[in-house]
């Protein structure tokens, strides 16, 4: 669907440019924008590689696991429905840690893995669980200690002090995360998720049990 939207926007812009006599300006703008995108991408490669490498070293050295244990009290508060030793907690913590470092590209596969683990715990596969909603909320308005991606973009764009945004970004993301999680918790109280998933822990109805017993005999 998104591909059709992008195609429609480009087609409409091109048609309007032709009828208004701005086709040459649109063509020049497209070429210039493509060149700028390549220049910024090349500048991002080195910085993103550095931070992704640091993330991998932290993962292999056990630093991420240590961070997960340190954040376990917070994770229990935010995700009370997830068992403490379930793999979902580790995936969620790694994703949050990557987002805190501003590594959006590294956080994406970790976020997908976390959602897969949370879906396994979800009693209703047709609806997002409270843990999944809270996790997506933190992804949308998560705390960033080091906005590495934004710093890389500013540096590639020629900024003289690209790290000047660290303090303001930290304050803004903390406020955003608190507001987002608070709103999610309030809405969860008004719109609770009904447990209509597979009754793994519920006793089967009497008729079903008698039917199964008859077939077994």
PDB file of C-alpha atoms in Angstrom:
ATOM      1  CA  UNK A   1       0.000   0.000   0.000  1.00  0.00           C
ATOM      2  CA  UNK A   2       2.806   2.395   0.870  1.00  0.00           C
ATOM      3  CA  UNK A   3       4.387   1.833  -2.549  1.00  0.00           C
ATOM      4  CA  UNK A   4       1.168   2.952  -4.242  1.00  0.00           C
ATOM      5  CA  UNK A   5       1.063   6.081  -2.071  1.00  0.00           C
ATOM      6  CA  UNK A   6       4.647   7.038  -2.968  1.00  0.00           C
ATOM      7  CA  UNK A   7       4.006   6.346  -6.643  1.00  0.00           C
ATOM      8  CA  UNK A   8       0.859   8.472  -6.553  1.00  0.00           C
ATOM      9  CA  UNK A   9       2.675  11.385  -4.908  1.00  0.00           C
ATOM     10  CA  UNK A  10       5.469  11.299  -7.479  1.00  0.00           C
ATOM     11  CA  UNK A  11       3.069  10.947 -10.398  1.00  0.00           C
ATOM     12  CA  UNK A  12       0.914  13.864  -9.228  1.00  0.00           C
ATOM     13  CA  UNK A  13       3.984  16.045  -8.648  1.00  0.00           C
ATOM     14  CA  UNK A  14       5.339  15.241 -12.108  1.00  0.00           C
ATOM     15  CA  UNK A  15       2.002  15.930 -13.823  1.00  0.00           C
ATOM     16  CA  UNK A  16       1.574  19.243 -11.981  1.00  0.00           C
ATOM     17  CA  UNK A  17       5.156  20.227 -12.850  1.00  0.00           C
ATOM     18  CA  UNK A  18       4.560  19.523 -16.545  1.00  0.00           C
ATOM     19  CA  UNK A  19       1.341  21.530 -16.700  1.00  0.00           C
ATOM     20  CA  UNK A  20       2.814  24.456 -14.736  1.00  0.00           C
ATOM     21  CA  UNK A  21       6.033  24.564 -16.751  1.00  0.00           C
ATOM     22  CA  UNK A  22       8.286  23.542 -13.849  1.00  0.00           C
ATOM     23  CA  UNK A  23       9.416  20.186 -15.217  1.00  0.00           C
ATOM     24  CA  UNK A  24      13.032  21.347 -15.562  1.00  0.00           C
ATOM     25  CA  UNK A  25      13.128  22.612 -11.968  1.00  0.00           C
ATOM     26  CA  UNK A  26      11.646  19.354 -10.674  1.00  0.00           C
ATOM     27  CA  UNK A  27      14.196  17.311 -12.628  1.00  0.00           C
ATOM     28  CA  UNK A  28      17.076  19.417 -11.302  1.00  0.00           C
ATOM     29  CA  UNK A  29      15.732  19.162  -7.754  1.00  0.00           C
ATOM     30  CA  UNK A  30      15.443  15.384  -8.024  1.00  0.00           C
ATOM     31  CA  UNK A  31      19.036  15.040  -9.259  1.00  0.00           C
ATOM     32  CA  UNK A  32      20.368  17.383  -6.563  1.00  0.00           C
ATOM     33  CA  UNK A  33      18.423  15.564  -3.846  1.00  0.00           C
ATOM     34  CA  UNK A  34      19.744  12.205  -5.036  1.00  0.00           C
ATOM     35  CA  UNK A  35      23.317  13.532  -4.840  1.00  0.00           C
ATOM     36  CA  UNK A  36      22.699  14.913  -1.349  1.00  0.00           C
ATOM     37  CA  UNK A  37      21.233  11.585  -0.219  1.00  0.00           C
ATOM     38  CA  UNK A  38      24.326   9.722  -1.427  1.00  0.00           C
ATOM     39  CA  UNK A  39      26.659  12.187   0.302  1.00  0.00           C
ATOM     40  CA  UNK A  40      24.795  11.865   3.601  1.00  0.00           C
ATOM     41  CA  UNK A  41      24.650   8.061   3.300  1.00  0.00           C
ATOM     42  CA  UNK A  42      28.400   7.824   2.770  1.00  0.00           C
ATOM     43  CA  UNK A  43      28.942   9.983   5.828  1.00  0.00           C
ATOM     44  CA  UNK A  44      26.659   7.735   7.868  1.00  0.00           C
ATOM     45  CA  UNK A  45      28.423   4.509   6.917  1.00  0.00           C
ATOM     46  CA  UNK A  46      31.484   5.049   9.086  1.00  0.00           C
ATOM     47  CA  UNK A  47      29.658   6.255  12.180  1.00  0.00           C
ATOM     48  CA  UNK A  48      26.940   3.598  11.983  1.00  0.00           C
ATOM     49  CA  UNK A  49      29.570   0.891  11.477  1.00  0.00           C
ATOM     50  CA  UNK A  50      31.421   2.126  14.554  1.00  0.00           C
ATOM     51  CA  UNK A  51      28.371   2.070  16.788  1.00  0.00           C
ATOM     52  CA  UNK A  52      27.074  -1.228  15.425  1.00  0.00           C
ATOM     53  CA  UNK A  53      30.499  -2.718  16.112  1.00  0.00           C
ATOM     54  CA  UNK A  54      30.423  -1.378  19.655  1.00  0.00           C
ATOM     55  CA  UNK A  55      26.961  -2.877  20.071  1.00  0.00           C
ATOM     56  CA  UNK A  56      28.160  -6.281  18.870  1.00  0.00           C
ATOM     57  CA  UNK A  57      31.178  -6.167  21.207  1.00  0.00           C
ATOM     58  CA  UNK A  58      28.871  -5.251  24.087  1.00  0.00           C
ATOM     59  CA  UNK A  59      26.608  -8.165  23.195  1.00  0.00           C
ATOM     60  CA  UNK A  60      29.434 -10.700  22.932  1.00  0.00           C
ATOM     61  CA  UNK A  61      31.155  -9.489  26.103  1.00  0.00           C
ATOM     62  CA  UNK A  62      28.005  -9.860  28.161  1.00  0.00           C
ATOM     63  CA  UNK A  63      27.548  -6.140  28.716  1.00  0.00           C
ATOM     64  CA  UNK A  64      24.035  -6.284  27.294  1.00  0.00           C
ATOM     65  CA  UNK A  65      23.154  -9.130  29.658  1.00  0.00           C
ATOM     66  CA  UNK A  66      24.585  -7.106  32.535  1.00  0.00           C
ATOM     67  CA  UNK A  67      22.506  -4.145  31.436  1.00  0.00           C
ATOM     68  CA  UNK A  68      19.470  -6.390  31.291  1.00  0.00           C
ATOM     69  CA  UNK A  69      20.009  -7.536  34.870  1.00  0.00           C
ATOM     70  CA  UNK A  70      20.538  -3.939  35.990  1.00  0.00           C
ATOM     71  CA  UNK A  71      17.312  -2.881  34.294  1.00  0.00           C
ATOM     72  CA  UNK A  72      15.347  -5.906  35.505  1.00  0.00           C
ATOM     73  CA  UNK A  73      13.488  -3.956  38.244  1.00  0.00           C
ATOM     74  CA  UNK A  74      12.410  -1.398  35.645  1.00  0.00           C
ATOM     75  CA  UNK A  75      11.481  -4.110  33.151  1.00  0.00           C
ATOM     76  CA  UNK A  76       9.331  -5.829  35.769  1.00  0.00           C
ATOM     77  CA  UNK A  77       7.556  -2.537  36.395  1.00  0.00           C
ATOM     78  CA  UNK A  78       7.009  -1.845  32.691  1.00  0.00           C
ATOM     79  CA  UNK A  79       6.313  -5.443  31.628  1.00  0.00           C
ATOM     80  CA  UNK A  80       4.678  -7.260  34.559  1.00  0.00           C
ATOM     81  CA  UNK A  81       3.127  -9.823  32.202  1.00  0.00           C
ATOM     82  CA  UNK A  82       6.504 -11.154  31.000  1.00  0.00           C
ATOM     83  CA  UNK A  83       8.179 -13.883  33.101  1.00  0.00           C
ATOM     84  CA  UNK A  84      11.543 -12.642  34.488  1.00  0.00           C
ATOM     85  CA  UNK A  85      13.643 -15.302  32.746  1.00  0.00           C
ATOM     86  CA  UNK A  86      11.761 -15.376  29.444  1.00  0.00           C
ATOM     87  CA  UNK A  87      13.822 -14.624  26.286  1.00  0.00           C
ATOM     88  CA  UNK A  88      11.430 -11.774  25.526  1.00  0.00           C
ATOM     89  CA  UNK A  89      12.934  -9.724  28.363  1.00  0.00           C
ATOM     90  CA  UNK A  90      16.436 -10.018  26.896  1.00  0.00           C
ATOM     91  CA  UNK A  91      15.241  -9.041  23.421  1.00  0.00           C
ATOM     92  CA  UNK A  92      13.270  -6.088  24.780  1.00  0.00           C
ATOM     93  CA  UNK A  93      16.211  -4.850  26.873  1.00  0.00           C
ATOM     94  CA  UNK A  94      18.619  -5.110  23.921  1.00  0.00           C
ATOM     95  CA  UNK A  95      16.229  -3.156  21.718  1.00  0.00           C
ATOM     96  CA  UNK A  96      15.735  -0.456  24.343  1.00  0.00           C
ATOM     97  CA  UNK A  97      19.508  -0.242  24.869  1.00  0.00           C
ATOM     98  CA  UNK A  98      20.078   0.179  21.127  1.00  0.00           C
ATOM     99  CA  UNK A  99      17.451   2.915  20.985  1.00  0.00           C
ATOM    100  CA  UNK A 100      19.008   4.646  24.001  1.00  0.00           C
ATOM    101  CA  UNK A 101      22.252   4.813  22.031  1.00  0.00           C
ATOM    102  CA  UNK A 102      20.409   6.148  18.994  1.00  0.00           C
ATOM    103  CA  UNK A 103      21.216   3.077  16.897  1.00  0.00           C
ATOM    104  CA  UNK A 104      17.926   2.875  15.038  1.00  0.00           C
ATOM    105  CA  UNK A 105      19.309   0.544  12.362  1.00  0.00           C
ATOM    106  CA  UNK A 106      20.635  -1.847  15.002  1.00  0.00           C
ATOM    107  CA  UNK A 107      17.424  -1.587  17.019  1.00  0.00           C
ATOM    108  CA  UNK A 108      15.189  -2.665  14.123  1.00  0.00           C
ATOM    109  CA  UNK A 109      16.135  -6.391  14.003  1.00  0.00           C
ATOM    110  CA  UNK A 110      16.217  -6.482  17.804  1.00  0.00           C
ATOM    111  CA  UNK A 111      12.728  -4.992  17.881  1.00  0.00           C
ATOM    112  CA  UNK A 112      11.420  -7.582  15.427  1.00  0.00           C
ATOM    113  CA  UNK A 113      12.894 -10.367  17.565  1.00  0.00           C
ATOM    114  CA  UNK A 114      11.348  -8.864  20.693  1.00  0.00           C
ATOM    115  CA  UNK A 115       7.913  -8.683  19.052  1.00  0.00           C
ATOM    116  CA  UNK A 116       8.202 -12.327  17.984  1.00  0.00           C
ATOM    117  CA  UNK A 117       8.968 -13.338  21.570  1.00  0.00           C
ATOM    118  CA  UNK A 118       6.120 -11.204  22.912  1.00  0.00           C
ATOM    119  CA  UNK A 119       3.722 -12.712  20.385  1.00  0.00           C
ATOM    120  CA  UNK A 120       4.514 -16.168  21.773  1.00  0.00           C
ATOM    121  CA  UNK A 121       3.363 -14.957  25.192  1.00  0.00           C
ATOM    122  CA  UNK A 122       0.311 -13.214  23.760  1.00  0.00           C
ATOM    123  CA  UNK A 123      -2.842 -15.139  24.773  1.00  0.00           C
ATOM    124  CA  UNK A 124      -4.848 -13.509  21.983  1.00  0.00           C
ATOM    125  CA  UNK A 125      -2.916 -13.763  18.720  1.00  0.00           C
ATOM    126  CA  UNK A 126      -5.378 -11.458  16.944  1.00  0.00           C
ATOM    127  CA  UNK A 127      -4.750  -8.491  19.272  1.00  0.00           C
ATOM    128  CA  UNK A 128      -1.638  -6.828  20.650  1.00  0.00           C
ATOM    129  CA  UNK A 129      -1.013  -7.604  24.304  1.00  0.00           C
ATOM    130  CA  UNK A 130      -0.365  -4.931  26.924  1.00  0.00           C
ATOM    131  CA  UNK A 131       3.333  -5.817  26.864  1.00  0.00           C
ATOM    132  CA  UNK A 132       3.450  -5.374  23.084  1.00  0.00           C
ATOM    133  CA  UNK A 133       1.699  -2.004  23.311  1.00  0.00           C
ATOM    134  CA  UNK A 134       4.083  -0.811  26.029  1.00  0.00           C
ATOM    135  CA  UNK A 135       7.062  -2.002  24.009  1.00  0.00           C
ATOM    136  CA  UNK A 136       5.891  -0.176  20.884  1.00  0.00           C
ATOM    137  CA  UNK A 137       5.265   2.921  22.992  1.00  0.00           C
ATOM    138  CA  UNK A 138       8.852   2.872  24.246  1.00  0.00           C
ATOM    139  CA  UNK A 139      10.067   2.385  20.679  1.00  0.00           C
ATOM    140  CA  UNK A 140       8.081   5.368  19.478  1.00  0.00           C
ATOM    141  CA  UNK A 141       9.008   7.658  22.375  1.00  0.00           C
ATOM    142  CA  UNK A 142      12.073   6.006  23.851  1.00  0.00           C
ATOM    143  CA  UNK A 143      14.835   7.638  25.859  1.00  0.00           C
ATOM    144  CA  UNK A 144      17.980   8.463  23.888  1.00  0.00           C
ATOM    145  CA  UNK A 145      21.234   9.022  25.755  1.00  0.00           C
ATOM    146  CA  UNK A 146      23.360   9.363  22.628  1.00  0.00           C
ATOM    147  CA  UNK A 147      21.414  10.192  19.434  1.00  0.00           C
ATOM    148  CA  UNK A 148      24.101   8.631  17.248  1.00  0.00           C
ATOM    149  CA  UNK A 149      22.100   8.691  14.016  1.00  0.00           C
ATOM    150  CA  UNK A 150      21.163  12.372  14.342  1.00  0.00           C
ATOM    151  CA  UNK A 151      24.737  13.260  15.298  1.00  0.00           C
ATOM    152  CA  UNK A 152      25.962  11.427  12.206  1.00  0.00           C
ATOM    153  CA  UNK A 153      23.500  13.294   9.970  1.00  0.00           C
ATOM    154  CA  UNK A 154      24.515  16.648  11.455  1.00  0.00           C
ATOM    155  CA  UNK A 155      28.208  15.824  11.066  1.00  0.00           C
ATOM    156  CA  UNK A 156      27.689  14.733   7.461  1.00  0.00           C
ATOM    157  CA  UNK A 157      25.807  17.980   6.812  1.00  0.00           C
ATOM    158  CA  UNK A 158      28.760  20.065   8.007  1.00  0.00           C
ATOM    159  CA  UNK A 159      27.588  20.990  11.510  1.00  0.00           C
ATOM    160  CA  UNK A 160      30.353  22.550  13.630  1.00  0.00           C
ATOM    161  CA  UNK A 161      29.033  21.068  16.880  1.00  0.00           C
ATOM    162  CA  UNK A 162      26.835  18.047  16.104  1.00  0.00           C
ATOM    163  CA  UNK A 163      26.941  16.776  19.706  1.00  0.00           C
ATOM    164  CA  UNK A 164      25.299  19.926  21.085  1.00  0.00           C
ATOM    165  CA  UNK A 165      21.899  18.238  20.876  1.00  0.00           C
ATOM    166  CA  UNK A 166      22.716  15.461  23.381  1.00  0.00           C
ATOM    167  CA  UNK A 167      21.428  17.209  26.519  1.00  0.00           C
ATOM    168  CA  UNK A 168      18.278  18.610  24.925  1.00  0.00           C
ATOM    169  CA  UNK A 169      17.541  15.286  23.227  1.00  0.00           C
ATOM    170  CA  UNK A 170      17.894  13.445  26.541  1.00  0.00           C
ATOM    171  CA  UNK A 171      15.496  15.806  28.320  1.00  0.00           C
ATOM    172  CA  UNK A 172      12.969  15.732  25.478  1.00  0.00           C
ATOM    173  CA  UNK A 173      13.006  11.935  25.139  1.00  0.00           C
ATOM    174  CA  UNK A 174      12.668  11.402  28.903  1.00  0.00           C
ATOM    175  CA  UNK A 175       9.596  13.647  28.979  1.00  0.00           C
ATOM    176  CA  UNK A 176       8.197  11.948  25.884  1.00  0.00           C
ATOM    177  CA  UNK A 177       8.757   8.443  27.274  1.00  0.00           C
ATOM    178  CA  UNK A 178       7.094   9.282  30.594  1.00  0.00           C
ATOM    179  CA  UNK A 179       4.099  10.830  28.844  1.00  0.00           C
ATOM    180  CA  UNK A 180       3.773   7.934  26.382  1.00  0.00           C
ATOM    181  CA  UNK A 181       4.002   5.154  28.989  1.00  0.00           C
ATOM    182  CA  UNK A 182       1.606   6.987  31.318  1.00  0.00           C
ATOM    183  CA  UNK A 183      -0.918   7.417  28.505  1.00  0.00           C
ATOM    184  CA  UNK A 184      -0.592   3.750  27.528  1.00  0.00           C
ATOM    185  CA  UNK A 185      -1.194   2.608  31.109  1.00  0.00           C
ATOM    186  CA  UNK A 186      -4.244   4.847  31.460  1.00  0.00           C
ATOM    187  CA  UNK A 187      -5.730   3.571  28.197  1.00  0.00           C
ATOM    188  CA  UNK A 188      -5.023  -0.034  29.229  1.00  0.00           C
ATOM    189  CA  UNK A 189      -7.239   0.502  32.257  1.00  0.00           C
ATOM    190  CA  UNK A 190     -10.110   1.835  30.161  1.00  0.00           C
ATOM    191  CA  UNK A 191      -9.649  -0.645  27.281  1.00  0.00           C
ATOM    192  CA  UNK A 192      -8.325  -3.885  28.813  1.00  0.00           C
ATOM    193  CA  UNK A 193      -7.198  -6.654  26.509  1.00  0.00           C
ATOM    194  CA  UNK A 194      -9.515  -9.617  26.834  1.00  0.00           C
ATOM    195  CA  UNK A 195      -7.869 -12.983  27.290  1.00  0.00           C
ATOM    196  CA  UNK A 196      -9.542 -14.976  24.521  1.00  0.00           C
ATOM    197  CA  UNK A 197      -6.483 -16.934  23.482  1.00  0.00           C
ATOM    198  CA  UNK A 198      -5.969 -20.693  23.711  1.00  0.00           C
ATOM    199  CA  UNK A 199      -7.100 -21.974  27.087  1.00  0.00           C
ATOM    200  CA  UNK A 200      -3.820 -23.617  28.060  1.00  0.00           C
ATOM    201  CA  UNK A 201      -4.397 -23.233  31.762  1.00  0.00           C
ATOM    202  CA  UNK A 202      -8.186 -23.352  31.830  1.00  0.00           C
ATOM    203  CA  UNK A 203     -10.112 -26.538  32.569  1.00  0.00           C
ATOM    204  CA  UNK A 204     -11.982 -27.912  29.602  1.00  0.00           C
ATOM    205  CA  UNK A 205     -15.793 -27.808  29.680  1.00  0.00           C
ATOM    206  CA  UNK A 206     -17.503 -30.854  31.155  1.00  0.00           C
ATOM    207  CA  UNK A 207     -19.065 -31.836  27.815  1.00  0.00           C
ATOM    208  CA  UNK A 208     -15.698 -31.701  26.066  1.00  0.00           C
ATOM    209  CA  UNK A 209     -14.050 -33.829  28.755  1.00  0.00           C
ATOM    210  CA  UNK A 210     -16.778 -36.476  28.590  1.00  0.00           C
ATOM    211  CA  UNK A 211     -16.536 -36.540  24.788  1.00  0.00           C
ATOM    212  CA  UNK A 212     -12.772 -37.034  24.951  1.00  0.00           C
ATOM    213  CA  UNK A 213     -13.165 -39.782  27.565  1.00  0.00           C
ATOM    214  CA  UNK A 214     -15.667 -41.617  25.351  1.00  0.00           C
ATOM    215  CA  UNK A 215     -13.296 -41.477  22.380  1.00  0.00           C
ATOM    216  CA  UNK A 216     -10.432 -42.730  24.541  1.00  0.00           C
ATOM    217  CA  UNK A 217     -12.491 -45.724  25.660  1.00  0.00           C
TER     218      UNK A 217
END
